[in-house]
Short mmCIF file of C-alpha atoms and ligand atoms in Angstrom, two decimals:
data_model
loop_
_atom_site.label_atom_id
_atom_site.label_comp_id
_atom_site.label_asym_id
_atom_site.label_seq_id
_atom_site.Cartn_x
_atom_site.Cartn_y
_atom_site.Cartn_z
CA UNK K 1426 100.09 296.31 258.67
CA UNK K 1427 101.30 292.69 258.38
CA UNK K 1428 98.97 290.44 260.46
CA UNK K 1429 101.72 289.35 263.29
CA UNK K 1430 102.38 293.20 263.81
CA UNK K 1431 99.07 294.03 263.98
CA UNK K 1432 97.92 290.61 266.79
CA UNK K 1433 100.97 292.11 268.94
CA UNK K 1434 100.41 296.21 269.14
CA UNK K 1435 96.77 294.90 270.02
CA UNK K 1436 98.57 292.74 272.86
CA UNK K 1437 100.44 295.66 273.46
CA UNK K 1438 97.44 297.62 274.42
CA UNK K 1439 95.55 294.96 275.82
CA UNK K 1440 98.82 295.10 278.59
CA UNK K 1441 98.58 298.74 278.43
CA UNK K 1442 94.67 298.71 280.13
CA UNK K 1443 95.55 295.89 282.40
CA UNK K 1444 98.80 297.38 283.88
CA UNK K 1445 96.26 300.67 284.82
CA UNK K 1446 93.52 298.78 285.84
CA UNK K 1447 95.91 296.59 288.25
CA UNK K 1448 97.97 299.12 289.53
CA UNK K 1449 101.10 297.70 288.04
CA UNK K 1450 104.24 297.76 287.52
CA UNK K 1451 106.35 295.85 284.59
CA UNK K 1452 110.16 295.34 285.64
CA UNK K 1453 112.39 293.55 282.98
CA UNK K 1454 115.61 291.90 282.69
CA UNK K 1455 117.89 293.01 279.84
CA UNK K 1456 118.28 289.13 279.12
CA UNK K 1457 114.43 288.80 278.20
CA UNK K 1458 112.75 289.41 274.77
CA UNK K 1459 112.74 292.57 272.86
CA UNK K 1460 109.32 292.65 272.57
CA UNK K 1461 109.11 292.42 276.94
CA UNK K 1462 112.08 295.45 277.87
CA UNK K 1463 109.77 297.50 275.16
CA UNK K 1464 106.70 297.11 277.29
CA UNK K 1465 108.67 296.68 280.38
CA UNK K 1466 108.20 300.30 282.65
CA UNK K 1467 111.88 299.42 283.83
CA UNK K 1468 114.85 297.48 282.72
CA UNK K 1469 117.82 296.23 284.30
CA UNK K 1470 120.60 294.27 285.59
CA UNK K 1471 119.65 292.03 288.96
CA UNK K 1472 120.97 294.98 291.06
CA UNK K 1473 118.93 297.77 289.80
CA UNK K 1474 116.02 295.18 289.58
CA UNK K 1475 116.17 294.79 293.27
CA UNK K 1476 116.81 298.44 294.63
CA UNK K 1477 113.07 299.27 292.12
CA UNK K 1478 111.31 296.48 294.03
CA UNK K 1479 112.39 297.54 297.55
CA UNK K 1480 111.37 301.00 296.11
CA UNK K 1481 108.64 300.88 293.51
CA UNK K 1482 104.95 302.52 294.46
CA UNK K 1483 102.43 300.13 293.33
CA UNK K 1484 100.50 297.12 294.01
CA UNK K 1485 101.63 294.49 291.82
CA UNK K 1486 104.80 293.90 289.88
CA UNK K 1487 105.08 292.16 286.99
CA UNK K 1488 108.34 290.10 287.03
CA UNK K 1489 109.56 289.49 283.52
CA UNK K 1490 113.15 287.47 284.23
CA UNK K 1491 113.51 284.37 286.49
CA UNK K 1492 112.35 283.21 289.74
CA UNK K 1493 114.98 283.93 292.07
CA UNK K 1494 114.18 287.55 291.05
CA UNK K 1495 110.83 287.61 291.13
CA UNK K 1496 111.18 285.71 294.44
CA UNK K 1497 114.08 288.84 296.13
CA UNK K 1498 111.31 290.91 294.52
CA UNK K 1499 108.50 289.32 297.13
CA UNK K 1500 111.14 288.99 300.13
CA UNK K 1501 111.98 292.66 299.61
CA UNK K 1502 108.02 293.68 299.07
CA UNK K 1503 106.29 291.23 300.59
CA UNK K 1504 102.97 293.21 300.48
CA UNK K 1505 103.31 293.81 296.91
CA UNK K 1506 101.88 291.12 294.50
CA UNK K 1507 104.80 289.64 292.87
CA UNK K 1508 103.60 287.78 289.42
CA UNK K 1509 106.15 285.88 287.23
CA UNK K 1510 104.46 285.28 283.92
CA UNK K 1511 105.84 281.59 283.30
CA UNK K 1512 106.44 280.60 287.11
CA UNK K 1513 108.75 277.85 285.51
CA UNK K 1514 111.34 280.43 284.49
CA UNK K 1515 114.00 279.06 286.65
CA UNK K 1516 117.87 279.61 287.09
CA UNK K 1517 120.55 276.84 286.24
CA UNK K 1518 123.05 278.05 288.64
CA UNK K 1519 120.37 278.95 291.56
CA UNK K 1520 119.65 275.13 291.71
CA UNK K 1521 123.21 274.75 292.26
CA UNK K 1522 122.81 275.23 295.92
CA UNK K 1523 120.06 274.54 298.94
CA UNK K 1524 119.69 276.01 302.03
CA UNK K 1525 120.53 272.76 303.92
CA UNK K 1526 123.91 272.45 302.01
CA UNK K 1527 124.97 275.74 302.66
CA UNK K 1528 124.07 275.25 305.99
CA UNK K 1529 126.02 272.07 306.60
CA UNK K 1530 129.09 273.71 304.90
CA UNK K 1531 128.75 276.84 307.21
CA UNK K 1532 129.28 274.30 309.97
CA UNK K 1533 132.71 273.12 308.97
CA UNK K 1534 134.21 276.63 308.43
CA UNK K 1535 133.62 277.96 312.30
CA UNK K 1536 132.91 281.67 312.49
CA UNK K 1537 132.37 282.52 308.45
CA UNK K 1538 130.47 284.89 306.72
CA UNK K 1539 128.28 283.78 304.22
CA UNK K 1540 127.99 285.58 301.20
CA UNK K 1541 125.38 284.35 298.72
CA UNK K 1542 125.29 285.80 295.29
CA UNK K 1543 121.32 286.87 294.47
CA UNK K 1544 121.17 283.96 292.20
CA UNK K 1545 119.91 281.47 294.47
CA UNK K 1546 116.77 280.74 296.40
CA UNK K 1547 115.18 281.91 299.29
CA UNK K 1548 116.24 279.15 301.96
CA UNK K 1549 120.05 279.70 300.72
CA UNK K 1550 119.68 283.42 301.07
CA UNK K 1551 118.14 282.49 304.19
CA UNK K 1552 121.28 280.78 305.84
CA UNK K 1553 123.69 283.94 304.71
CA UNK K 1554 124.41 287.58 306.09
CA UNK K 1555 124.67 289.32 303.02
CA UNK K 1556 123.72 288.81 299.52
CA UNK K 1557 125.55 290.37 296.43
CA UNK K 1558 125.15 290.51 292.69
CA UNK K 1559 127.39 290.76 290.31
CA UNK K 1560 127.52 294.75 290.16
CA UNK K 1561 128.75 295.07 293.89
CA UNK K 1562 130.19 292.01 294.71
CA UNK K 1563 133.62 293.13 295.33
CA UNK K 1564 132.47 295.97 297.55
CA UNK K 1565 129.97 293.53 299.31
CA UNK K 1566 133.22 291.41 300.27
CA UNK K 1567 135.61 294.85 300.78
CA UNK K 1568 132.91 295.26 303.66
CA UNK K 1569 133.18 292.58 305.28
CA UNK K 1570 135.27 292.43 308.98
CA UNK K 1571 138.82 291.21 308.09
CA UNK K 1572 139.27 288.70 310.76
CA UNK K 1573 136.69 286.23 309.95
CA UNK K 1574 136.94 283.46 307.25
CA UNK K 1575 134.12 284.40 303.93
CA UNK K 1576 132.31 281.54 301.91
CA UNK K 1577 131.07 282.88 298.96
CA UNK K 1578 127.26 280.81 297.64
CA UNK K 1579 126.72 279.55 294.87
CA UNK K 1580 129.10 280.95 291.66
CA UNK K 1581 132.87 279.88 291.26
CA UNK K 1582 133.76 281.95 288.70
CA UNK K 1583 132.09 285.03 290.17
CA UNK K 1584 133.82 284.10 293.38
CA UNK K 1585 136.93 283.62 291.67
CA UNK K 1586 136.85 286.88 289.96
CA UNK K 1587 135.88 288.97 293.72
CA UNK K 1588 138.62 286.76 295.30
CA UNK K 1589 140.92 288.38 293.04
CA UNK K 1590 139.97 291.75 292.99
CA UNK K 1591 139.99 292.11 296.48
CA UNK K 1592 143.08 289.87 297.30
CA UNK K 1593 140.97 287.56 299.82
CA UNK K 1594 140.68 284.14 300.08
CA UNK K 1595 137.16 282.87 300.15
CA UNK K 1596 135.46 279.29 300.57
CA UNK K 1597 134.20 278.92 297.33
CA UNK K 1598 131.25 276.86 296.40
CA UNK K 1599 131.22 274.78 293.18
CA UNK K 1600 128.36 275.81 291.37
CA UNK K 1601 128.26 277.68 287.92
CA UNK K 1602 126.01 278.92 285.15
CA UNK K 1603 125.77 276.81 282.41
CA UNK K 1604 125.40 279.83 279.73
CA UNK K 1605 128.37 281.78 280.75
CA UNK K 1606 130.39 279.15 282.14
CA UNK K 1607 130.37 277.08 278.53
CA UNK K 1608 132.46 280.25 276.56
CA UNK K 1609 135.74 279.21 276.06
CA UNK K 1610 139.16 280.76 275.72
CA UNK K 1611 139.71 279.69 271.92
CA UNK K 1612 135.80 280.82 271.32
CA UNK K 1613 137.36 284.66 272.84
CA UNK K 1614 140.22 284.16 270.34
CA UNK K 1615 138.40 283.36 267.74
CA UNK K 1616 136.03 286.28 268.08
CA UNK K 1617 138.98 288.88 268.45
CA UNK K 1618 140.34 287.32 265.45
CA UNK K 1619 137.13 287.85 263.58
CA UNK K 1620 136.25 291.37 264.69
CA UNK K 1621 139.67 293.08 265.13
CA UNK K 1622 140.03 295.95 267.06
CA UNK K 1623 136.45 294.83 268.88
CA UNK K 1624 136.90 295.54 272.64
CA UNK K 1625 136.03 291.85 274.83
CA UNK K 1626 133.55 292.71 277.43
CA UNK K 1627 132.46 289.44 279.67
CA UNK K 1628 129.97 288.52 282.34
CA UNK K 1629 131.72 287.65 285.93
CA UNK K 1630 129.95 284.11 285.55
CA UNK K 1631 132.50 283.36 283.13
CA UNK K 1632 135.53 281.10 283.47
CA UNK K 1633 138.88 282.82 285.16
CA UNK K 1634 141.02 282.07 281.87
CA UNK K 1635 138.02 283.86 280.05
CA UNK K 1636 138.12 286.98 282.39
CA UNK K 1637 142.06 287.47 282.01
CA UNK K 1638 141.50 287.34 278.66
CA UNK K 1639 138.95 290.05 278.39
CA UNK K 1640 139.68 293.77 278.20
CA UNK K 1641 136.53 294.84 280.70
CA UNK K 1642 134.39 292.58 283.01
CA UNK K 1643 131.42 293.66 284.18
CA UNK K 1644 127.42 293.21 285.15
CA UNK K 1645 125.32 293.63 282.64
CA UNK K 1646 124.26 297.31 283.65
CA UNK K 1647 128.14 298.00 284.15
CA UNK K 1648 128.53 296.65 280.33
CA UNK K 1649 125.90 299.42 279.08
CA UNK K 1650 127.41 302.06 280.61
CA UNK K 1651 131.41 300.91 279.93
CA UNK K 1652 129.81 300.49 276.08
CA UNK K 1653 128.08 303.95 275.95
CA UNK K 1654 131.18 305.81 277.48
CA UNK K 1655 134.37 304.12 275.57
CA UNK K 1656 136.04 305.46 272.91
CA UNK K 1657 135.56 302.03 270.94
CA UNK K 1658 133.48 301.68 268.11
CA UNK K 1659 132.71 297.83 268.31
CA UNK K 1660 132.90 295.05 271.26
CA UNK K 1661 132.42 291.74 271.51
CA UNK K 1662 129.93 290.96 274.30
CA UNK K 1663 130.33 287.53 276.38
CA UNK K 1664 127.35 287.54 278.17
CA UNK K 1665 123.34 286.25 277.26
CA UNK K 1666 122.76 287.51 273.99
CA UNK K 1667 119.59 289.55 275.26
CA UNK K 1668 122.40 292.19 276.00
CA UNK K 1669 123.22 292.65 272.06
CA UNK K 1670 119.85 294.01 271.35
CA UNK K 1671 119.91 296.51 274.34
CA UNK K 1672 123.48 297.31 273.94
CA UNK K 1673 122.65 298.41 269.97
CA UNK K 1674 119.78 300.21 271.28
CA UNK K 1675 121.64 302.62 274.04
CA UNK K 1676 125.24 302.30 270.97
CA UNK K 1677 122.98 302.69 267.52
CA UNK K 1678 126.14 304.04 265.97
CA UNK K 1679 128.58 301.37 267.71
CA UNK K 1680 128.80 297.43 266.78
CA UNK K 1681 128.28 294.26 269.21
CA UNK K 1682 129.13 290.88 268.15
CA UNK K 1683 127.86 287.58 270.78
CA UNK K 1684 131.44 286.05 272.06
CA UNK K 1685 129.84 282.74 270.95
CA UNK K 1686 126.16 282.03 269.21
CA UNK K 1687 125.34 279.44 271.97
CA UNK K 1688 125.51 281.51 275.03
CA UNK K 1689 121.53 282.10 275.32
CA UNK K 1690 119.49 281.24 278.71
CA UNK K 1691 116.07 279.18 277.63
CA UNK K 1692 114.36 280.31 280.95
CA UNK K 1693 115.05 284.31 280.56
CA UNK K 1694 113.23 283.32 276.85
CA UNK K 1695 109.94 282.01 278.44
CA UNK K 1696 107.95 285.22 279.01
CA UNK K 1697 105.79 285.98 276.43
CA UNK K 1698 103.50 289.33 275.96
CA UNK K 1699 100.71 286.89 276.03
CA UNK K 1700 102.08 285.27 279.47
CA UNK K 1701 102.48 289.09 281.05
CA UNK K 1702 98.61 289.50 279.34
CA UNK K 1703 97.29 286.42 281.47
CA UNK K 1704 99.37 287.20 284.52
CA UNK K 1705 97.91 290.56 284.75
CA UNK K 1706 94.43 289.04 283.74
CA UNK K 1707 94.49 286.72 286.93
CA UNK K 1708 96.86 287.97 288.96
CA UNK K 1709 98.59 284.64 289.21
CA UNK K 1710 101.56 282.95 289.35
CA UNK K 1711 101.83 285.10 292.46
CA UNK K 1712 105.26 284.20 294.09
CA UNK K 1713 105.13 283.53 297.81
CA UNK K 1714 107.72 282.64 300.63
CA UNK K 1715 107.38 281.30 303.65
CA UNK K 1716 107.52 284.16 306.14
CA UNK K 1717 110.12 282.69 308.16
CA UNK K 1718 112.62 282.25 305.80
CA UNK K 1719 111.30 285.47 303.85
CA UNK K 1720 112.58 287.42 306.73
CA UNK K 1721 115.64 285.79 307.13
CA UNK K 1722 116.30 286.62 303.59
CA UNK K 1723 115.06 289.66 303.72
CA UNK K 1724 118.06 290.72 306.11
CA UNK K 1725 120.45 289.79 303.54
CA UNK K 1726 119.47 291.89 300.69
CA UNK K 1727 118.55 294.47 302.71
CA UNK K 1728 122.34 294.76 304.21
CA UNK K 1729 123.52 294.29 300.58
CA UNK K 1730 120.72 297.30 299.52
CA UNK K 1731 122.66 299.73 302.17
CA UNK K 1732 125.83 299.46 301.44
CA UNK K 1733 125.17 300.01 297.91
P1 13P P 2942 123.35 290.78 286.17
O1 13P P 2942 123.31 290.97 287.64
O2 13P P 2942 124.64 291.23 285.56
O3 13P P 2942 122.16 291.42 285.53
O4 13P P 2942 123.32 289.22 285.84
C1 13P P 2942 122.23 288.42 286.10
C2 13P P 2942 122.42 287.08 285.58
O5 13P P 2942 121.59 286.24 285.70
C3 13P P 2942 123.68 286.78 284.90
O6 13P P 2942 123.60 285.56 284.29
FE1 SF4 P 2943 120.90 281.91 285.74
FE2 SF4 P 2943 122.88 281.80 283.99
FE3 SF4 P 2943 120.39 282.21 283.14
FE4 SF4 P 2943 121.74 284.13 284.49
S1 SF4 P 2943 122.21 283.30 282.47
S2 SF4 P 2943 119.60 283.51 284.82
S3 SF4 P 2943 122.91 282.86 285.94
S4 SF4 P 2943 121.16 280.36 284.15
#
């Protein structure tokens, strides 16, 4: 067994022990490493992540994604301990807004309804009524009462894409991520041309010139499942390339191709199996939230939880 192989199956079980011994739980991102959704007792998309921490029976999770998540994990469990293996695992397009901001905004559109997409922080989640992610965003807006004005926190494009679909206008907030929001049209051409016959399937996140131009738009659970049930032998995925590796893995007989090589998030990157070791070791970083604005928050995911 080639040395590297044989440092991480020890790792592996050195996890394996520690998980038991803590009472844990692993839940994983499809964005992360391979070598994390293998260990991971549960993968998915930010929806799914959210309904198994609200759920989940045992006494610590182990968050391997980024710290918003880890964070709705807390808000939704709060007497769960929450660990995020590199606590610095952040989210470009969560910084994008603050709970003050969203506050003052709410202030010059009398009577709205905030809607805040999941990626963002406590104190924004704080100031909404209902949070959404990008599986049910257009039924998190379909629900809303017709007569009041919506601002949708903290994603254009996503809010773009539900405005749309749902034929409402919204308040949109100018924030973006800066993975998805870098593919370009001519990089979608230029893939199609490349891989003909390849079906496009993009990420929400992405720009509205990218969407039109893509055959199926969807979460990244929603691209699984639209991958494992079509007819199509090979797509062309614009979304984090952590997706290629679980989409082969669900498709072994089908073919994926990244929409573009750069579209790869850093921070879903730094959890390591030797992070999740120490995490588990220690019990630390341990996310908390400040109970007042945990229960505000809490209020919005939990509406978003029901109706979905
Ligand atoms: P999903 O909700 O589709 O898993 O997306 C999370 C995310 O961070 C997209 O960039
Ligand atoms: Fe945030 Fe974008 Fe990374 Fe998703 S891909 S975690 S939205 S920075």
């Amino acid at each position: 067994m080639p040395q590297e192989t044989g440092m991480m199956s020890g790792l592996v079980q050195e996890i394996k022990e520690l998980k038991e011994k803590r009472g844990a739980v692993i839940l994983a991102h499809y964005y992360q490493l391979p070598e994390i959704k293998e260990i991971a007792d549960f993968v998915g998309d930010s929806l799914q992540l959210a309904q198994q921490a609200a759920s989940v029976d045992a006494d610590v999770i182990v968050f391997c994604g980024v710290y918003f998540m880890a964070e709705s994990a807390k808000i939704l469990s709060p007497e769960k301990t929450v660990l995020l293996p590199d606590k610095s695992a952040g989210c470009y397009l969560a910084g994008q807004a603050t709970g003050d901001a969203v506050r003052a905004r709410k202030e010059e559109i009398p009577g709205c309804v905030v809607v805040t997409y999941v990626n963002s922080s406590a104190d924004v989640k704080a100031e909404s009524d209902i949070a959404c992610t990008s599986s049910n965003a257009v039924k998190v807006v379909n629900s809303l009462p017709e007569d009041r004005p919506v601002l949708f926190v903290p994603d254009r494009n996503l809010g773009h894409y539900v405005s749309k679909k749902t034929g409402r206008q919204m308040y949109l907030w100018d924030g973006c991520c800066n993975v998805h929001d870098k593919l370009t049209l001519q990089e979608v051409e230029a893939s199609r041309s490349k891989h003909p016959g390849a079906l496009v399937m993009v990420h929400p996140e992405c720009r509205p010139e990218v969407i039109d131009a893509a055959d199926y738009v969807a979460s990244t659970g929603g691209m699984l499942k639209f991958a494992k049930e079509s007819e199509a032998m090979s797509f062309i995925v614009g979304t984090e390339q952590g997706m290629i590796d679980s989409l082969q893995k669900l498709c072994p007989d089908k073919e994926f191709y990244p929409a573009a090589q750069h579209m790869i998030c850093p921070d879903m990157k730094f959890t390591t199996l030797e992070k999740v070791k120490e995490s588990l070791e220690k019990l630390e970083p341990s996310i908390q939230v400040e109970p007042d604005t945990a229960e505000k928050a809490r209020k919005s995911l939990s509406r978003m939880l029901e109706i979905v």
